[in-house]
Amino acid sequence: MRTRPLKVALLGCGVVGSEVARIMTTHADDLAARIGAPVELAGVAVRRPSKVRAGIDPSLVTTDATALVKRGDIDVVVEVIGGIEPARSLITTAFEHGASVVSANKALLAQDGAALHAAAEEHGKDLYYEAAVAGAIPLIRPLRESLAGDKINRVMGIVNGTTNFILDKMDSTGAGYQEALDEATALGYAEADPTADVEGFDAAAKAAILAGIAFHTRVRLDDVYREGMTEVTAADFRSAKEMGCTIKLLAICERSKDGASVTARVHPAMIPLSHPLASVRGAYNAVFVESDAAGQLMFYGPGAGGSPTASAVLGDLVAVCRNRLNGATGPGESAYAALTVSPMGEVVTRYHISLDVADKPGVLAQVATVFAEHGVSIDTVRQQGRPDGDGEASLVVVTHRASDASLTGTVEALRKLDTVRGVASIMRVEGE
Amino acid sequence: MRTRPLKVALLGCGVVGSEVARIMTTHADDLAARIGAPVELAGVAVRRPSKVRAGIDPSLVTTDATALVKRGDIDVVVEVIGGIEPARSLITTAFEHGASVVSANKALLAQDGAALHAAAEEHGKDLYYEAAVAGAIPLIRPLRESLAGDKINRVMGIVNGTTNFILDKMDSTGAGYQEALDEATALGYAEADPTADVEGFDAAAKAAILAGIAFHTRVRLDDVYREGMTEVTAADFRSAKEMGCTIKLLAICERSKDGASVTARVHPAMIPLSHPLASVRGAYNAVFVESDAAGQLMFYGPGAGGSPTASAVLGDLVAVCRNRLNGATGPGESAYAALTVSPMGEVVTRYHISLDVADKPGVLAQVATVFAEHGVSIDTVRQQGRPDGDGEASLVVVTHRASDASLTGTVEALRKLDTVRGVASIMRVEGE
């Protein structure tokens, strides 16, 4: 074994960073054995140097992250600051000064992955980011490497623990969205401002990264259709149960049938209770992958948290250090397929639509005509009068597979019918 | 991209081999893009050269596997023959003549993994075998690489699809073992001689491989305790249901609490319905991993079949080819921890024991005394008289955690009691 240590600079020392530093110390012998050389924490860049950090030598702590990555003797920079800047500049500077980079930064990778990969390649360095998607779950490496000889057709995942906790709570208790969110906040599963989670921004960033890796095609954050889950109601869960389904916020990346284009989207959807993703409880994440040869795979585990994220960071750190000792780099960005990323209108799926309609003869015929005119084929219809006798009835339509554009056209036309008083909900049905 | 192709020799052209050859042809461009050079099928060694093999150039087919691996211009040998010999000699010869090796051979890896790894290392070549455990499920790479910075404490998996199909059928239909086996055979899930599957030999080989990788310790096939599932009855499933459990054939690799030793075992066990492994249906496989930092992870997918296994082989092929172009090798055997492998007696778990006892006062006290004398603490007891009034009652005891040795001692003593007419079943309870 080489005795001269590899030097690691840690950018950020919050929940994840402090756990990375801790494990680097407590598992130093293990890490050295797995890498073939010891690794040494050479510097820790923080915003608040006065904060006491157990187990970290204070002389390593600096507020000058730029100087740290410019030192020139750093082998690997671990970036766990998050956000776009200064993380982006620091990573680029790290490459320029000879370091490889391990990052957990999903927002940055989703927005600027192509440029960062190009910088890594220009300087012959590694950029690894297993921790950026689904926390501790080994996912990027299996997709990039284990399935490298296969053809992935769909990646469908629960990639945000906060929203899964809320939806699971609504499912198991019948609670409404606000009540479930309040509990998630009280238990620390949701942040004070939960927008990034509940509006699907976090999941959309992960969808962009996953789609890019799965389809060897650049997928930008802007390419991802995004719909949050704040409008999912207890009534939607009752409808889902009648269908033998539950509701999950899903990130779905699909290859089109002809193979020439891909789509990426995030929205709540009904999935059958028999689907492996339906039984993913609490704040856990899981990603379901369908490929030509391997068939159906699922990867399950904690999607967030200091220790799980640190586990993913350290796995990358070992790989990058090994590559460095070998004088090699791992697989870089793979965008050779360069497929078209199609807009949401071209996505084809099934829909569950609840309408409030006038409770009188002929309404169903009118509604069915609108669906037919837009080329959307109906699978089942359920009509029920209401006990309060307000002259309205509920009409629940489940469609066969149709394009999102056709469904949107259908709903617009339905809203113009006098007999349709309102569209109570539209929910996609996936996983069948 | 390099234009001179990497040369691949395929040993074996059965269900898996023919699928590997097919994908190498149909996905040639994809593979070249991912590797950075084209790959070329340079030879196929078979036993029956007269068999027509669609899509394979007959001039590549040979019956002389040894000559093929000795050619000297082969970059990677893909071994999908199975069994110990001639696979072992061919792999060793391949290393000696400059090739790296991708194998799907669990029996060989479990028995001779250490020697094969040593040969690979001596010649500076790669030995990859993702397909040897749990078919298409990316498992070895995540354990070896993604979790390389973490400490794995337990690996518990359903790693044999045939037995999971049989047990799932017994669970869902109430069928007995023989009836479920007959159905599995008729549907092609079980072989004409199902011994390797139902007696746990196949799962034991996989347990040895998994334990070695998870704990960085050599675990030989002989180190794995093995118990088949041919004695699991419909009554056991009824008992499991009363406990809120189902029964699975599990491969369990555990680190002891003090961290100094490990165990590996295969046997049927009750697991709670709420455990992620409980919902693994049909012939699917899944492996549940518990580690210090990552927490609980699960990997799910098809455990066998030509295409899924070929997917795993091709993922390895891409990695090995990339390493070769880089002039490097991937991580080799990691046995640095060299922990003691403890015998089954030291395994600590819970037990569900069904006894046929005399239906008279004082029996429970006698039985409870035997448990106490052997240091096995009882969690619950359920006693029921029998409607047929044969003077016997059933006594179901569920214990707290105890060592296998203590439990064995307890059962031996119970058998000697006059009032105990028989021990109907002993089942371990896992996953709580």
JSON list of N, CA and C in Angstrom, two decimals, chain B residues 180-242:
[
{"chain": "B", "resi": 180, "resn": "ALA", "atom": "N", "xyz": [-46.99, -27.02, -4.82]},
{"chain": "B", "resi": 180, "resn": "ALA", "atom": "CA", "xyz": [-46.38, -25.78, -5.33]},
{"chain": "B", "resi": 180, "resn": "ALA", "atom": "C", "xyz": [-45.16, -26.09, -6.19]},
{"chain": "B", "resi": 181, "resn": "LEU", "atom": "N", "xyz": [-44.38, -27.09, -5.76]},
{"chain": "B", "resi": 181, "resn": "LEU", "atom": "CA", "xyz": [-43.21, -27.48, -6.56]},
{"chain": "B", "resi": 181, "resn": "LEU", "atom": "C", "xyz": [-43.64, -27.99, -7.93]},
{"chain": "B", "resi": 182, "resn": "ASP", "atom": "N", "xyz": [-44.70, -28.81, -7.94]},
{"chain": "B", "resi": 182, "resn": "ASP", "atom": "CA", "xyz": [-45.19, -29.34, -9.22]},
{"chain": "B", "resi": 182, "resn": "ASP", "atom": "C", "xyz": [-45.57, -28.20, -10.16]},
{"chain": "B", "resi": 183, "resn": "GLU", "atom": "N", "xyz": [-46.22, -27.18, -9.62]},
{"chain": "B", "resi": 183, "resn": "GLU", "atom": "CA", "xyz": [-46.59, -26.05, -10.47]},
{"chain": "B", "resi": 183, "resn": "GLU", "atom": "C", "xyz": [-45.35, -25.31, -10.98]},
{"chain": "B", "resi": 184, "resn": "ALA", "atom": "N", "xyz": [-44.37, -25.13, -10.09]},
{"chain": "B", "resi": 184, "resn": "ALA", "atom": "CA", "xyz": [-43.13, -24.46, -10.50]},
{"chain": "B", "resi": 184, "resn": "ALA", "atom": "C", "xyz": [-42.44, -25.24, -11.60]},
{"chain": "B", "resi": 185, "resn": "THR", "atom": "N", "xyz": [-42.46, -26.57, -11.49]},
{"chain": "B", "resi": 185, "resn": "THR", "atom": "CA", "xyz": [-41.83, -27.41, -12.51]},
{"chain": "B", "resi": 185, "resn": "THR", "atom": "C", "xyz": [-42.57, -27.28, -13.84]},
{"chain": "B", "resi": 186, "resn": "ALA", "atom": "N", "xyz": [-43.92, -27.34, -13.75]},
{"chain": "B", "resi": 186, "resn": "ALA", "atom": "CA", "xyz": [-44.72, -27.26, -14.97]},
{"chain": "B", "resi": 186, "resn": "ALA", "atom": "C", "xyz": [-44.50, -25.92, -15.69]},
{"chain": "B", "resi": 187, "resn": "LEU", "atom": "N", "xyz": [-44.30, -24.87, -14.93]},
{"chain": "B", "resi": 187, "resn": "LEU", "atom": "CA", "xyz": [-44.13, -23.54, -15.52]},
{"chain": "B", "resi": 187, "resn": "LEU", "atom": "C", "xyz": [-42.68, -23.24, -15.89]},
{"chain": "B", "resi": 188, "resn": "GLY", "atom": "N", "xyz": [-41.79, -24.18, -15.62]},
{"chain": "B", "resi": 188, "resn": "GLY", "atom": "CA", "xyz": [-40.39, -23.99, -15.99]},
{"chain": "B", "resi": 188, "resn": "GLY", "atom": "C", "xyz": [-39.58, -23.20, -14.97]},
{"chain": "B", "resi": 189, "resn": "TYR", "atom": "N", "xyz": [-40.16, -22.92, -13.80]},
{"chain": "B", "resi": 189, "resn": "TYR", "atom": "CA", "xyz": [-39.40, -22.21, -12.75]},
{"chain": "B", "resi": 189, "resn": "TYR", "atom": "C", "xyz": [-38.50, -23.15, -11.96]},
{"chain": "B", "resi": 190, "resn": "ALA", "atom": "N", "xyz": [-38.86, -24.45, -11.95]},
{"chain": "B", "resi": 190, "resn": "ALA", "atom": "CA", "xyz": [-38.01, -25.42, -11.25]},
{"chain": "B", "resi": 190, "resn": "ALA", "atom": "C", "xyz": [-37.48, -26.42, -12.25]},
{"chain": "B", "resi": 191, "resn": "GLU", "atom": "N", "xyz": [-36.25, -26.86, -12.03]},
{"chain": "B", "resi": 191, "resn": "GLU", "atom": "CA", "xyz": [-35.67, -27.87, -12.91]},
{"chain": "B", "resi": 191, "resn": "GLU", "atom": "C", "xyz": [-36.21, -29.25, -12.56]},
{"chain": "B", "resi": 192, "resn": "ALA", "atom": "N", "xyz": [-36.01, -30.19, -13.48]},
{"chain": "B", "resi": 192, "resn": "ALA", "atom": "CA", "xyz": [-36.49, -31.56, -13.25]},
{"chain": "B", "resi": 192, "resn": "ALA", "atom": "C", "xyz": [-35.93, -32.10, -11.93]},
{"chain": "B", "resi": 193, "resn": "ASP", "atom": "N", "xyz": [-34.64, -31.85, -11.69]},
{"chain": "B", "resi": 193, "resn": "ASP", "atom": "CA", "xyz": [-34.07, -32.15, -10.38]},
{"chain": "B", "resi": 193, "resn": "ASP", "atom": "C", "xyz": [-33.88, -30.82, -9.64]},
{"chain": "B", "resi": 194, "resn": "PRO", "atom": "N", "xyz": [-34.78, -30.50, -8.72]},
{"chain": "B", "resi": 194, "resn": "PRO", "atom": "CA", "xyz": [-34.75, -29.18, -8.11]},
{"chain": "B", "resi": 194, "resn": "PRO", "atom": "C", "xyz": [-33.83, -29.09, -6.89]},
{"chain": "B", "resi": 195, "resn": "THR", "atom": "N", "xyz": [-33.03, -30.13, -6.64]},
{"chain": "B", "resi": 195, "resn": "THR", "atom": "CA", "xyz": [-32.26, -30.21, -5.40]},
{"chain": "B", "resi": 195, "resn": "THR", "atom": "C", "xyz": [-31.43, -28.96, -5.11]},
{"chain": "B", "resi": 196, "resn": "ALA", "atom": "N", "xyz": [-30.69, -28.49, -6.12]},
{"chain": "B", "resi": 196, "resn": "ALA", "atom": "CA", "xyz": [-29.79, -27.36, -5.88]},
{"chain": "B", "resi": 196, "resn": "ALA", "atom": "C", "xyz": [-30.55, -26.14, -5.37]},
{"chain": "B", "resi": 197, "resn": "ASP", "atom": "N", "xyz": [-31.77, -25.98, -5.87]},
{"chain": "B", "resi": 197, "resn": "ASP", "atom": "CA", "xyz": [-32.58, -24.84, -5.42]},
{"chain": "B", "resi": 197, "resn": "ASP", "atom": "C", "xyz": [-33.24, -25.11, -4.07]},
{"chain": "B", "resi": 198, "resn": "VAL", "atom": "N", "xyz": [-34.05, -26.18, -3.99]},
{"chain": "B", "resi": 198, "resn": "VAL", "atom": "CA", "xyz": [-34.89, -26.36, -2.80]},
{"chain": "B", "resi": 198, "resn": "VAL", "atom": "C", "xyz": [-34.09, -26.76, -1.56]},
{"chain": "B", "resi": 199, "resn": "GLU", "atom": "N", "xyz": [-32.92, -27.35, -1.75]},
{"chain": "B", "resi": 199, "resn": "GLU", "atom": "CA", "xyz": [-32.09, -27.67, -0.59]},
{"chain": "B", "resi": 199, "resn": "GLU", "atom": "C", "xyz": [-31.14, -26.53, -0.22]},
{"chain": "B", "resi": 200, "resn": "GLY", "atom": "N", "xyz": [-31.23, -25.42, -0.96]},
{"chain": "B", "resi": 200, "resn": "GLY", "atom": "CA", "xyz": [-30.48, -24.22, -0.56]},
{"chain": "B", "resi": 200, "resn": "GLY", "atom": "C", "xyz": [-29.03, -24.19, -1.02]},
{"chain": "B", "resi": 201, "resn": "PHE", "atom": "N", "xyz": [-28.58, -25.14, -1.85]},
{"chain": "B", "resi": 201, "resn": "PHE", "atom": "CA", "xyz": [-27.19, -25.12, -2.30]},
{"chain": "B", "resi": 201, "resn": "PHE", "atom": "C", "xyz": [-26.88, -23.87, -3.14]},
{"chain": "B", "resi": 202, "resn": "ASP", "atom": "N", "xyz": [-27.80, -23.57, -4.04]},
{"chain": "B", "resi": 202, "resn": "ASP", "atom": "CA", "xyz": [-27.62, -22.39, -4.89]},
{"chain": "B", "resi": 202, "resn": "ASP", "atom": "C", "xyz": [-27.54, -21.12, -4.04]},
{"chain": "B", "resi": 203, "resn": "ALA", "atom": "N", "xyz": [-28.47, -20.97, -3.12]},
{"chain": "B", "resi": 203, "resn": "ALA", "atom": "CA", "xyz": [-28.47, -19.78, -2.25]},
{"chain": "B", "resi": 203, "resn": "ALA", "atom": "C", "xyz": [-27.23, -19.73, -1.37]},
{"chain": "B", "resi": 204, "resn": "ALA", "atom": "N", "xyz": [-26.74, -20.90, -0.94]},
{"chain": "B", "resi": 204, "resn": "ALA", "atom": "CA", "xyz": [-25.56, -20.92, -0.07]},
{"chain": "B", "resi": 204, "resn": "ALA", "atom": "C", "xyz": [-24.33, -20.40, -0.81]},
{"chain": "B", "resi": 205, "resn": "ALA", "atom": "N", "xyz": [-24.20, -20.77, -2.10]},
{"chain": "B", "resi": 205, "resn": "ALA", "atom": "CA", "xyz": [-23.07, -20.26, -2.89]},
{"chain": "B", "resi": 205, "resn": "ALA", "atom": "C", "xyz": [-23.12, -18.74, -2.97]},
{"chain": "B", "resi": 206, "resn": "LYS", "atom": "N", "xyz": [-24.33, -18.22, -3.20]},
{"chain": "B", "resi": 206, "resn": "LYS", "atom": "CA", "xyz": [-24.48, -16.77, -3.29]},
{"chain": "B", "resi": 206, "resn": "LYS", "atom": "C", "xyz": [-24.21, -16.11, -1.94]},
{"chain": "B", "resi": 207, "resn": "ALA", "atom": "N", "xyz": [-24.63, -16.77, -0.85]},
{"chain": "B", "resi": 207, "resn": "ALA", "atom": "CA", "xyz": [-24.38, -16.21, 0.48]},
{"chain": "B", "resi": 207, "resn": "ALA", "atom": "C", "xyz": [-22.88, -16.10, 0.74]},
{"chain": "B", "resi": 208, "resn": "ALA", "atom": "N", "xyz": [-22.13, -17.12, 0.32]},
{"chain": "B", "resi": 208, "resn": "ALA", "atom": "CA", "xyz": [-20.67, -17.08, 0.53]},
{"chain": "B", "resi": 208, "resn": "ALA", "atom": "C", "xyz": [-20.06, -15.89, -0.22]},
{"chain": "B", "resi": 209, "resn": "ILE", "atom": "N", "xyz": [-20.49, -15.69, -1.46]},
{"chain": "B", "resi": 209, "resn": "ILE", "atom": "CA", "xyz": [-19.95, -14.58, -2.26]},
{"chain": "B", "resi": 209, "resn": "ILE", "atom": "C", "xyz": [-20.34, -13.24, -1.62]},
{"chain": "B", "resi": 210, "resn": "LEU", "atom": "N", "xyz": [-21.61, -13.10, -1.26]},
{"chain": "B", "resi": 210, "resn": "LEU", "atom": "CA", "xyz": [-22.08, -11.84, -0.68]},
{"chain": "B", "resi": 210, "resn": "LEU", "atom": "C", "xyz": [-21.37, -11.54, 0.64]},
{"chain": "B", "resi": 211, "resn": "ALA", "atom": "N", "xyz": [-21.23, -12.54, 1.49]},
{"chain": "B", "resi": 211, "resn": "ALA", "atom": "CA", "xyz": [-20.60, -12.31, 2.79]},
{"chain": "B", "resi": 211, "resn": "ALA", "atom": "C", "xyz": [-19.16, -11.86, 2.60]},
{"chain": "B", "resi": 212, "resn": "GLY", "atom": "N", "xyz": [-18.46, -12.49, 1.66]},
{"chain": "B", "resi": 212, "resn": "GLY", "atom": "CA", "xyz": [-17.07, -12.12, 1.41]},
{"chain": "B", "resi": 212, "resn": "GLY", "atom": "C", "xyz": [-16.95, -10.66, 1.00]},
{"chain": "B", "resi": 213, "resn": "ILE", "atom": "N", "xyz": [-17.83, -10.24, 0.11]},
{"chain": "B", "resi": 213, "resn": "ILE", "atom": "CA", "xyz": [-17.76, -8.86, -0.38]},
{"chain": "B", "resi": 213, "resn": "ILE", "atom": "C", "xyz": [-18.22, -7.87, 0.69]},
{"chain": "B", "resi": 214, "resn": "ALA", "atom": "N", "xyz": [-19.28, -8.22, 1.40]},
{"chain": "B", "resi": 214, "resn": "ALA", "atom": "CA", "xyz": [-19.83, -7.29, 2.39]},
{"chain": "B", "resi": 214, "resn": "ALA", "atom": "C", "xyz": [-18.87, -7.06, 3.55]},
{"chain": "B", "resi": 215, "resn": "PHE", "atom": "N", "xyz": [-18.18, -8.13, 3.96]},
{"chain": "B", "resi": 215, "resn": "PHE", "atom": "CA", "xyz": [-17.37, -8.03, 5.19]},
{"chain": "B", "resi": 215, "resn": "PHE", "atom": "C", "xyz": [-15.88, -8.02, 4.93]},
{"chain": "B", "resi": 216, "resn": "HIS", "atom": "N", "xyz": [-15.47, -7.99, 3.65]},
{"chain": "B", "resi": 216, "resn": "HIS", "atom": "CA", "xyz": [-14.04, -7.95, 3.31]},
{"chain": "B", "resi": 216, "resn": "HIS", "atom": "C", "xyz": [-13.30, -9.08, 4.00]},
{"chain": "B", "resi": 217, "resn": "THR", "atom": "N", "xyz": [-13.88, -10.26, 3.87]},
{"chain": "B", "resi": 217, "resn": "THR", "atom": "CA", "xyz": [-13.40, -11.44, 4.59]},
{"chain": "B", "resi": 217, "resn": "THR", "atom": "C", "xyz": [-13.68, -12.65, 3.71]},
{"chain": "B", "resi": 218, "resn": "ARG", "atom": "N", "xyz": [-12.76, -13.59, 3.66]},
{"chain": "B", "resi": 218, "resn": "ARG", "atom": "CA", "xyz": [-13.01, -14.78, 2.86]},
{"chain": "B", "resi": 218, "resn": "ARG", "atom": "C", "xyz": [-14.04, -15.67, 3.55]},
{"chain": "B", "resi": 219, "resn": "VAL", "atom": "N", "xyz": [-15.12, -15.95, 2.85]},
{"chain": "B", "resi": 219, "resn": "VAL", "atom": "CA", "xyz": [-16.13, -16.86, 3.37]},
{"chain": "B", "resi": 219, "resn": "VAL", "atom": "C", "xyz": [-16.28, -17.99, 2.35]},
{"chain": "B", "resi": 220, "resn": "ARG", "atom": "N", "xyz": [-15.94, -19.21, 2.76]},
{"chain": "B", "resi": 220, "resn": "ARG", "atom": "CA", "xyz": [-16.02, -20.34, 1.85]},
{"chain": "B", "resi": 220, "resn": "ARG", "atom": "C", "xyz": [-17.41, -20.96, 1.90]},
{"chain": "B", "resi": 221, "resn": "LEU", "atom": "N", "xyz": [-17.72, -21.69, 0.87]},
{"chain": "B", "resi": 221, "resn": "LEU", "atom": "CA", "xyz": [-19.03, -22.34, 0.81]},
{"chain": "B", "resi": 221, "resn": "LEU", "atom": "C", "xyz": [-19.27, -23.20, 2.05]},
{"chain": "B", "resi": 222, "resn": "ASP", "atom": "N", "xyz": [-18.20, -23.87, 2.52]},
{"chain": "B", "resi": 222, "resn": "ASP", "atom": "CA", "xyz": [-18.34, -24.73, 3.70]},
{"chain": "B", "resi": 222, "resn": "ASP", "atom": "C", "xyz": [-18.65, -23.94, 4.97]},
{"chain": "B", "resi": 223, "resn": "ASP", "atom": "N", "xyz": [-18.38, -22.65, 4.93]},
{"chain": "B", "resi": 223, "resn": "ASP", "atom": "CA", "xyz": [-18.65, -21.82, 6.11]},
{"chain": "B", "resi": 223, "resn": "ASP", "atom": "C", "xyz": [-20.13, -21.47, 6.23]},
{"chain": "B", "resi": 224, "resn": "VAL", "atom": "N", "xyz": [-20.89, -21.74, 5.16]},
{"chain": "B", "resi": 224, "resn": "VAL", "atom": "CA", "xyz": [-22.29, -21.31, 5.15]},
{"chain": "B", "resi": 224, "resn": "VAL", "atom": "C", "xyz": [-23.19, -22.42, 5.68]},
{"chain": "B", "resi": 225, "resn": "TYR", "atom": "N", "xyz": [-23.93, -22.13, 6.74]},
{"chain": "B", "resi": 225, "resn": "TYR", "atom": "CA", "xyz": [-24.93, -23.07, 7.23]},
{"chain": "B", "resi": 225, "resn": "TYR", "atom": "C", "xyz": [-26.06, -23.13, 6.22]},
{"chain": "B", "resi": 226, "resn": "ARG", "atom": "N", "xyz": [-26.55, -24.33, 5.94]},
{"chain": "B", "resi": 226, "resn": "ARG", "atom": "CA", "xyz": [-27.55, -24.48, 4.89]},
{"chain": "B", "resi": 226, "resn": "ARG", "atom": "C", "xyz": [-28.68, -25.41, 5.31]},
{"chain": "B", "resi": 227, "resn": "GLU", "atom": "N", "xyz": [-29.88, -24.96, 5.12]},
{"chain": "B", "resi": 227, "resn": "GLU", "atom": "CA", "xyz": [-31.07, -25.75, 5.44]},
{"chain": "B", "resi": 227, "resn": "GLU", "atom": "C", "xyz": [-32.05, -25.47, 4.30]},
{"chain": "B", "resi": 228, "resn": "GLY", "atom": "N", "xyz": [-32.56, -26.51, 3.68]},
{"chain": "B", "resi": 228, "resn": "GLY", "atom": "CA", "xyz": [-33.49, -26.31, 2.55]},
{"chain": "B", "resi": 228, "resn": "GLY", "atom": "C", "xyz": [-34.89, -25.95, 3.02]},
{"chain": "B", "resi": 229, "resn": "MET", "atom": "N", "xyz": [-35.82, -25.91, 2.03]},
{"chain": "B", "resi": 229, "resn": "MET", "atom": "CA", "xyz": [-37.19, -25.50, 2.38]},
{"chain": "B", "resi": 229, "resn": "MET", "atom": "C", "xyz": [-38.21, -26.58, 2.05]},
{"chain": "B", "resi": 230, "resn": "THR", "atom": "N", "xyz": [-37.73, -27.85, 1.93]},
{"chain": "B", "resi": 230, "resn": "THR", "atom": "CA", "xyz": [-38.65, -28.92, 1.54]},
{"chain": "B", "resi": 230, "resn": "THR", "atom": "C", "xyz": [-39.58, -29.31, 2.69]},
{"chain": "B", "resi": 231, "resn": "GLU", "atom": "N", "xyz": [-39.24, -28.92, 3.91]},
{"chain": "B", "resi": 231, "resn": "GLU", "atom": "CA", "xyz": [-40.08, -29.32, 5.04]},
{"chain": "B", "resi": 231, "resn": "GLU", "atom": "C", "xyz": [-41.03, -28.23, 5.50]},
{"chain": "B", "resi": 232, "resn": "VAL", "atom": "N", "xyz": [-41.05, -27.13, 4.77]},
{"chain": "B", "resi": 232, "resn": "VAL", "atom": "CA", "xyz": [-42.00, -26.07, 5.11]},
{"chain": "B", "resi": 232, "resn": "VAL", "atom": "C", "xyz": [-43.40, -26.55, 4.72]},
{"chain": "B", "resi": 233, "resn": "THR", "atom": "N", "xyz": [-44.35, -26.40, 5.62]},
{"chain": "B", "resi": 233, "resn": "THR", "atom": "CA", "xyz": [-45.70, -26.94, 5.39]},
{"chain": "B", "resi": 233, "resn": "THR", "atom": "C", "xyz": [-46.74, -25.82, 5.31]},
{"chain": "B", "resi": 234, "resn": "ALA", "atom": "N", "xyz": [-47.91, -26.19, 4.83]},
{"chain": "B", "resi": 234, "resn": "ALA", "atom": "CA", "xyz": [-49.02, -25.25, 4.83]},
{"chain": "B", "resi": 234, "resn": "ALA", "atom": "C", "xyz": [-49.33, -24.80, 6.25]},
{"chain": "B", "resi": 235, "resn": "ALA", "atom": "N", "xyz": [-49.13, -25.71, 7.22]},
{"chain": "B", "resi": 235, "resn": "ALA", "atom": "CA", "xyz": [-49.37, -25.33, 8.63]},
{"chain": "B", "resi": 235, "resn": "ALA", "atom": "C", "xyz": [-48.39, -24.24, 9.08]},
{"chain": "B", "resi": 236, "resn": "ASP", "atom": "N", "xyz": [-47.15, -24.33, 8.60]},
{"chain": "B", "resi": 236, "resn": "ASP", "atom": "CA", "xyz": [-46.17, -23.27, 8.93]},
{"chain": "B", "resi": 236, "resn": "ASP", "atom": "C", "xyz": [-46.65, -21.92, 8.41]},
{"chain": "B", "resi": 237, "resn": "PHE", "atom": "N", "xyz": [-47.22, -21.91, 7.22]},
{"chain": "B", "resi": 237, "resn": "PHE", "atom": "CA", "xyz": [-47.72, -20.64, 6.67]},
{"chain": "B", "resi": 237, "resn": "PHE", "atom": "C", "xyz": [-48.89, -20.12, 7.50]},
{"chain": "B", "resi": 238, "resn": "ARG", "atom": "N", "xyz": [-49.74, -21.04, 7.99]},
{"chain": "B", "resi": 238, "resn": "ARG", "atom": "CA", "xyz": [-50.84, -20.59, 8.84]},
{"chain": "B", "resi": 238, "resn": "ARG", "atom": "C", "xyz": [-50.29, -19.98, 10.14]},
{"chain": "B", "resi": 239, "resn": "SER", "atom": "N", "xyz": [-49.28, -20.64, 10.70]},
{"chain": "B", "resi": 239, "resn": "SER", "atom": "CA", "xyz": [-48.66, -20.08, 11.91]},
{"chain": "B", "resi": 239, "resn": "SER", "atom": "C", "xyz": [-48.04, -18.71, 11.61]},
{"chain": "B", "resi": 240, "resn": "ALA", "atom": "N", "xyz": [-47.37, -18.61, 10.46]},
{"chain": "B", "resi": 240, "resn": "ALA", "atom": "CA", "xyz": [-46.74, -17.35, 10.09]},
{"chain": "B", "resi": 240, "resn": "ALA", "atom": "C", "xyz": [-47.79, -16.25, 10.00]},
{"chain": "B", "resi": 241, "resn": "LYS", "atom": "N", "xyz": [-48.92, -16.56, 9.39]},
{"chain": "B", "resi": 241, "resn": "LYS", "atom": "CA", "xyz": [-49.98, -15.55, 9.23]},
{"chain": "B", "resi": 241, "resn": "LYS", "atom": "C", "xyz": [-50.48, -15.08, 10.58]},
{"chain": "B", "resi": 242, "resn": "GLU", "atom": "N", "xyz": [-50.61, -16.01, 11.52]},
{"chain": "B", "resi": 242, "resn": "GLU", "atom": "CA", "xyz": [-51.05, -15.62, 12.87]},
{"chain": "B", "resi": 242, "resn": "GLU", "atom": "C", "xyz": [-50.07, -14.65, 13.51]}
]
